[in-house]
Coordinates of N, CA and C in Angstrom, one line a residue:
X1 N 1.7 54.6 -4.6 CA 0.1 54.3 -4.8 C -0.5 55.0 -5.9
X2 N -1.2 54.6 -6.9 CA -1.6 55.2 -8.1 C -2.9 56.2 -7.2
X3 N -3.2 57.2 -8.2 CA -4.6 57.8 -7.8 C -5.7 57.3 -8.6
X4 N -6.7 57.0 -8.0 CA -8.1 56.8 -8.5 C -9.4 57.6 -8.4
X5 N -10.2 57.5 -9.1 CA -11.4 58.6 -8.9 C -12.8 57.5 -9.0
X6 N -13.6 57.5 -8.1 CA -14.4 56.8 -8.1 C -16.0 57.7 -8.3
X7 N -16.5 57.5 -9.3 CA -17.8 58.3 -9.7 C -18.8 57.4 -9.4
X8 N -20.1 57.9 -8.7 CA -21.1 57.0 -8.3 C -22.6 57.5 -8.4
X9 N -23.3 57.0 -9.0 CA -24.9 57.3 -8.9 C -25.8 56.5 -7.7
X10 N -26.4 56.9 -7.1 CA -27.1 56.5 -6.0 C -28.8 56.5 -6.1
X11 N -29.3 55.7 -5.5 CA -30.9 55.9 -5.8 C -31.3 57.0 -5.0
X12 N -32.3 57.8 -5.8 CA -32.5 59.3 -5.6 C -33.7 59.3 -4.3
X13 N -34.1 58.2 -3.8 CA -35.0 58.3 -2.9 C -34.1 57.9 -1.2
X14 N -32.9 58.3 -1.6 CA -32.1 58.2 -0.1 C -32.2 59.2 0.6
X15 N -32.3 59.1 1.9 CA -32.4 60.1 2.9 C -31.0 60.6 2.9
X16 N -30.6 61.8 3.2 CA -29.3 62.3 3.2 C -28.6 61.4 4.2
X17 N -29.0 61.0 5.3 CA -28.2 60.1 6.2 C -27.9 59.1 5.8
X18 N -28.7 58.4 4.9 CA -28.5 57.0 4.1 C -27.3 57.2 3.2
X19 N -27.5 58.5 2.6 CA -26.1 58.7 1.4 C -25.0 59.3 1.9
X20 N -25.0 59.8 3.1 CA -23.6 59.9 4.1 C -23.0 58.9 4.2
X21 N -24.0 57.7 4.6 CA -23.7 56.5 5.0 C -22.7 55.7 4.1
X22 N -23.4 55.9 2.8 CA -23.0 55.2 1.5 C -21.5 55.6 1.2
X23 N -21.5 57.1 1.3 CA -20.1 57.6 1.0 C -19.2 57.3 1.9
X24 N -19.6 57.3 3.4 CA -18.5 56.8 4.4 C -18.4 55.3 4.3
X25 N -19.0 54.4 4.0 CA -18.8 53.0 3.7 C -17.4 52.9 2.5
X26 N -17.8 53.6 1.2 CA -16.8 53.7 0.6 C -15.3 54.2 1.0
X27 N -15.6 55.5 1.8 CA -14.2 55.8 2.4 C -13.5 55.0 3.4
X28 N -14.5 54.1 4.0 CA -13.8 53.4 5.1 C -13.0 52.2 4.0
X29 N -13.8 51.8 3.1 CA -12.8 50.6 2.4 C -11.5 51.2 1.9
X30 N -11.4 52.4 1.3 CA -10.1 52.9 1.2 C -9.1 53.0 2.7
X31 N -9.7 53.5 3.4 CA -8.9 53.7 4.9 C -8.3 52.3 5.4
X32 N -9.2 51.6 5.3 CA -8.9 49.8 5.9 C -7.8 49.1 5.2
X33 N -7.9 49.8 3.6 CA -6.7 49.1 3.0 C -5.4 50.0 2.7
X34 N -5.2 51.0 3.9 CA -4.1 52.0 3.9 C -4.0 52.7 2.9
X35 N -5.3 53.4 2.2 CA -5.1 54.2 1.3 C -5.5 55.6 2.0
X36 N -5.4 56.9 1.1 CA -5.5 58.3 1.4 C -6.8 58.7 0.7
X37 N -7.9 59.1 1.1 CA -8.7 60.1 0.4 C -8.3 61.5 0.3
X38 N -8.5 61.9 -0.8 CA -7.8 63.5 -0.9 C -9.1 64.3 -1.5
X39 N -10.2 63.9 -2.0 CA -11.2 64.8 -2.1 C -12.6 63.8 -2.3
X40 N -13.4 64.6 -1.5 CA -15.0 64.0 -1.7 C -15.9 65.0 -2.4
X41 N -16.3 64.9 -3.4 CA -17.4 65.8 -4.0 C -18.8 65.2 -4.2
X42 N -19.8 66.1 -3.8 CA -21.4 65.5 -3.8 C -22.0 66.4 -4.8
X43 N -22.5 65.9 -5.9 CA -23.4 66.9 -6.9 C -24.8 66.7 -6.8
X44 N -24.9 66.2 -5.6 CA -26.5 66.2 -4.9 C -27.5 65.4 -6.1
X45 N -28.7 65.7 -6.0 CA -29.9 65.0 -7.1 C -29.5 65.7 -8.4
X46 N -29.4 64.7 -9.5 CA -29.4 65.4 -10.7 C -30.2 64.4 -11.7
X47 N -30.6 65.2 -12.8 CA -31.6 64.6 -13.8 C -30.3 63.5 -14.6
X48 N -30.8 62.3 -14.9 CA -29.8 61.2 -15.7 C -30.2 61.8 -17.3
X49 N -28.9 61.5 -17.9 CA -29.1 61.5 -19.3 C -30.0 60.5 -19.8
X50 N -30.3 59.5 -19.5 CA -31.2 58.6 -19.8 C -31.6 57.5 -18.6
X51 N -32.7 56.6 -18.6 CA -32.9 56.1 -17.4 C -32.3 54.9 -17.2
X52 N -32.2 54.5 -16.0 CA -31.3 53.5 -15.5 C -32.3 52.7 -14.9
X53 N -32.1 51.4 -15.1 CA -33.2 50.1 -14.4 C -32.3 49.5 -13.8
X54 N -32.8 49.1 -12.7 CA -31.8 48.1 -11.5 C -33.3 47.8 -10.5
X55 N -33.1 46.6 -10.4 CA -33.9 45.4 -9.5 C -35.3 46.0 -9.9
X56 N -36.0 45.8 -11.0 CA -37.1 46.1 -11.3 C -37.6 47.7 -11.4
X57 N -36.8 48.7 -11.0 CA -37.2 50.0 -11.0 C -36.6 50.8 -12.0
X58 N -37.0 51.7 -12.4 CA -36.5 52.6 -13.4 C -36.4 54.0 -12.8
X59 N -35.0 54.4 -12.8 CA -34.3 55.8 -12.5 C -34.0 56.9 -13.5
X60 N -35.0 58.1 -13.2 CA -34.5 59.0 -14.1 C -33.7 60.2 -13.6
X61 N -33.5 59.9 -12.2 CA -32.5 61.0 -11.4 C -31.6 60.1 -10.5
X62 N -30.5 60.7 -10.1 CA -29.9 60.0 -8.9 C -29.1 61.1 -8.3
X63 N -28.3 60.4 -6.9 CA -27.5 61.5 -6.1 C -26.4 61.1 -7.1
X64 N -25.6 62.1 -7.1 CA -24.2 61.8 -8.0 C -22.9 62.4 -6.7
X65 N -22.0 61.4 -6.8 CA -20.6 62.0 -5.9 C -19.6 61.2 -6.4
X66 N -18.4 61.8 -6.0 CA -17.4 61.5 -6.5 C -16.3 61.6 -5.5
X67 N -15.3 60.5 -5.4 CA -14.2 60.8 -4.7 C -12.8 60.6 -5.3
X68 N -11.8 61.0 -4.8 CA -10.4 60.9 -5.1 C -9.6 60.6 -4.2
X69 N -8.8 59.1 -4.8 CA -8.0 58.5 -3.3 C -6.9 57.9 -3.9
X70 N -5.9 57.4 -2.8 CA -4.6 56.9 -3.3 C -4.9 55.4 -2.8
X71 N -4.7 54.4 -3.1 CA -5.0 53.2 -2.8 C -4.1 51.9 -3.6
X72 N -3.3 50.9 -2.7 CA -2.7 50.0 -3.7 C -3.9 49.3 -4.4
X73 N -3.3 49.0 -5.7 CA -4.5 48.2 -6.8 C -5.1 47.1 -6.2
X74 N -4.2 46.3 -5.5 CA -5.0 45.2 -4.7 C -6.3 45.5 -3.8
X75 N -6.3 46.5 -3.6 CA -7.5 46.8 -2.7 C -8.8 47.3 -3.4
X76 N -8.4 47.4 -4.7 CA -9.6 47.9 -5.6 C -11.0 46.7 -5.7
X77 N -10.4 45.5 -5.9 CA -11.6 44.5 -5.7 C -12.6 44.7 -4.7
X78 N -12.1 44.9 -3.3 CA -12.8 45.0 -1.9 C -13.7 46.3 -2.4
X79 N -13.2 47.6 -2.7 CA -14.0 48.6 -3.0 C -15.3 48.3 -3.9
X80 N -15.2 47.7 -5.2 CA -15.9 47.0 -6.0 C -16.9 46.4 -5.5
X81 N -16.5 45.4 -4.7 CA -17.5 44.5 -4.0 C -18.3 45.1 -3.1
X82 N -18.0 46.2 -2.3 CA -18.8 46.8 -1.5 C -19.8 48.0 -2.2
X83 N -19.4 48.1 -3.3 CA -20.3 49.1 -4.2 C -21.4 48.0 -4.8
X84 N -20.6 47.0 -5.3 CA -21.8 46.1 -5.9 C -22.8 45.3 -5.0
X85 N -22.4 45.2 -3.6 CA -23.3 44.6 -2.9 C -24.3 45.5 -2.2
X86 N -24.1 46.8 -2.4 CA -25.1 47.6 -1.7 C -26.1 47.9 -2.8
X87 N -27.3 47.7 -2.5 CA -28.3 48.1 -3.3 C -29.1 49.4 -3.4
X88 N -28.6 50.3 -2.9 CA -28.5 51.8 -3.0 C -27.6 52.5 -4.1
X89 N -26.7 51.8 -4.6 CA -25.9 52.0 -5.7 C -26.5 51.9 -7.1
X90 N -26.6 52.4 -7.8 CA -26.8 52.2 -9.2 C -26.1 51.9 -10.2
X91 N -25.2 53.0 -10.4 CA -24.0 52.8 -11.3 C -22.7 53.3 -10.5
X92 N -21.2 52.7 -11.3 CA -20.2 53.2 -10.5 C -19.3 53.1 -11.5
X93 N -18.1 54.2 -11.2 CA -16.9 53.6 -12.2 C -15.8 54.2 -11.2
X94 N -14.7 53.3 -11.3 CA -13.6 54.0 -10.8 C -12.4 53.9 -11.8
X95 N -11.8 55.1 -11.9 CA -10.8 55.4 -12.8 C -9.5 55.6 -12.3
X96 N -8.4 55.4 -13.0 CA -6.9 55.7 -12.8 C -6.7 56.9 -13.3
X97 N -6.0 57.8 -12.4 CA -5.6 59.0 -13.0 C -4.2 58.7 -13.5
X98 N -3.9 59.4 -14.5 CA -2.7 59.4 -15.3 C -1.4 59.6 -14.8
X99 N -1.5 60.5 -13.5 CA -0.2 61.1 -12.7 C -0.9 61.5 -11.7
X100 N 0.2 61.7 -10.6 CA -0.2 62.3 -9.4 C -0.1 63.9 -9.7
X101 N -0.9 64.7 -9.0 CA -0.7 66.2 -9.1 C 0.7 66.4 -8.5
X102 N 1.0 67.7 -9.3 CA 2.5 68.3 -8.8 C 2.0 69.0 -7.5
X103 N 2.7 68.8 -6.5 CA 2.7 69.7 -5.3 C 4.3 70.2 -5.0
X104 N 4.3 71.5 -5.4 CA 5.7 72.0 -5.2 C 5.9 72.7 -3.6
X105 N 7.2 72.5 -3.1 CA 7.4 73.3 -1.8 C 8.3 74.4 -2.0
X106 N 8.3 75.3 -1.1 CA 9.2 76.2 -1.3 C 10.8 76.4 -1.3
X107 N 10.7 75.1 -0.7 CA 12.5 74.9 -0.5 C 13.2 74.6 -2.1
X108 N 12.1 73.5 -2.7 CA 12.7 73.0 -4.2 C 12.4 74.1 -5.2
X109 N 11.4 75.0 -5.1 CA 11.3 76.0 -5.9 C 12.5 77.1 -5.8
X110 N 12.9 77.6 -4.7 CA 14.0 78.1 -4.3 C 15.3 77.6 -4.7
X111 N 15.6 76.4 -4.7 CA 16.6 75.9 -5.1 C 16.6 75.9 -6.7
X112 N 15.4 75.4 -7.4 CA 15.4 75.6 -8.9 C 15.8 76.8 -9.3
X113 N 15.2 77.9 -8.6 CA 15.3 79.5 -9.0 C 16.9 79.7 -8.7
X114 N 17.8 79.2 -7.7 CA 19.3 79.5 -7.6 C 19.6 79.0 -8.8
X115 N 19.4 77.8 -9.1 CA 20.1 76.9 -10.1 C 20.2 77.8 -11.5
X116 N 18.9 78.5 -11.8 CA 18.6 79.2 -13.0 C 19.7 80.4 -12.9
X117 N 19.6 81.0 -11.9 CA 20.2 82.3 -11.7 C 21.8 82.1 -12.0
X118 N 22.3 81.0 -11.3 CA 23.7 80.4 -11.4 C 24.2 80.0 -12.7
X119 N 23.0 79.5 -13.6 CA 23.6 79.0 -15.0 C 23.5 80.6 -15.8
X120 N 22.8 81.4 -15.5 CA 22.6 82.6 -16.3 C 24.0 84.0 -15.9
X121 N 24.2 83.4 -14.7 CA 25.6 84.2 -14.2 C 25.0 85.4 -13.2
X122 N 23.8 85.3 -13.0 CA 23.5 86.3 -12.0 C 23.4 85.7 -10.8
X123 N 23.7 86.6 -9.7 CA 24.1 86.3 -8.3 C 22.6 86.5 -7.5
X124 N 22.2 86.0 -6.4 CA 21.4 86.1 -5.8 C 21.7 87.3 -4.7
X125 N 21.4 88.4 -4.3 CA 21.7 89.4 -3.3 C 22.0 88.5 -1.9
X126 N 22.9 88.5 -1.5 CA 23.2 87.8 0.0 C 22.4 88.5 1.1
X127 N 22.0 88.0 2.2 CA 21.2 88.3 3.2 C 21.5 89.7 3.7
X128 N 22.9 89.9 3.8 CA 23.0 91.5 4.3 C 22.9 92.3 3.4
X129 N 23.1 92.2 2.1 CA 22.7 93.2 0.9 C 20.8 93.4 1.1
X130 N 20.2 92.3 1.4 CA 18.7 92.4 1.3 C 18.2 93.4 2.5
X131 N 19.0 93.4 3.4 CA 18.6 94.2 4.6 C 19.0 95.3 4.9
X132 N 19.9 95.9 3.9 CA 20.5 97.2 4.2 C 19.6 98.3 3.4
X133 N 19.0 99.3 4.3 CA 18.1 100.5 4.0 C 18.9 101.4 3.2
X134 N 18.3 101.7 2.1 CA 18.9 102.8 1.1 C 19.0 104.2 1.8
X135 N 20.0 105.3 1.8 CA 20.2 106.3 2.2 C 19.4 107.4 1.5

């Protein structure tokens, strides 16, 4: 599954519970499509670089939040539809990340280190040599 980032601007007059509900709705859209949520960031209320007009109102500040998730591309239309129909959302954008973040585990790092030592003709000390105390 590709990694996506959603960046969203919400109306500034929202109560904290309404904002939390909006974020929860977006997260639920990911979960119902067998996606995985990896990060949610809230940037609180911020001044906008330029005013946004929506539904006859002019907004000069907005709640900004971002989430990172993995989901099948077929699920994106539902996420877009949920955001489009919510009147508390001023603007949003979903961006596809270029690659997955690299997560290393200790076993693969140990194996790679051993292969490097073997290529250079260096031997890793055996477990018996590692536990011998100097005299």
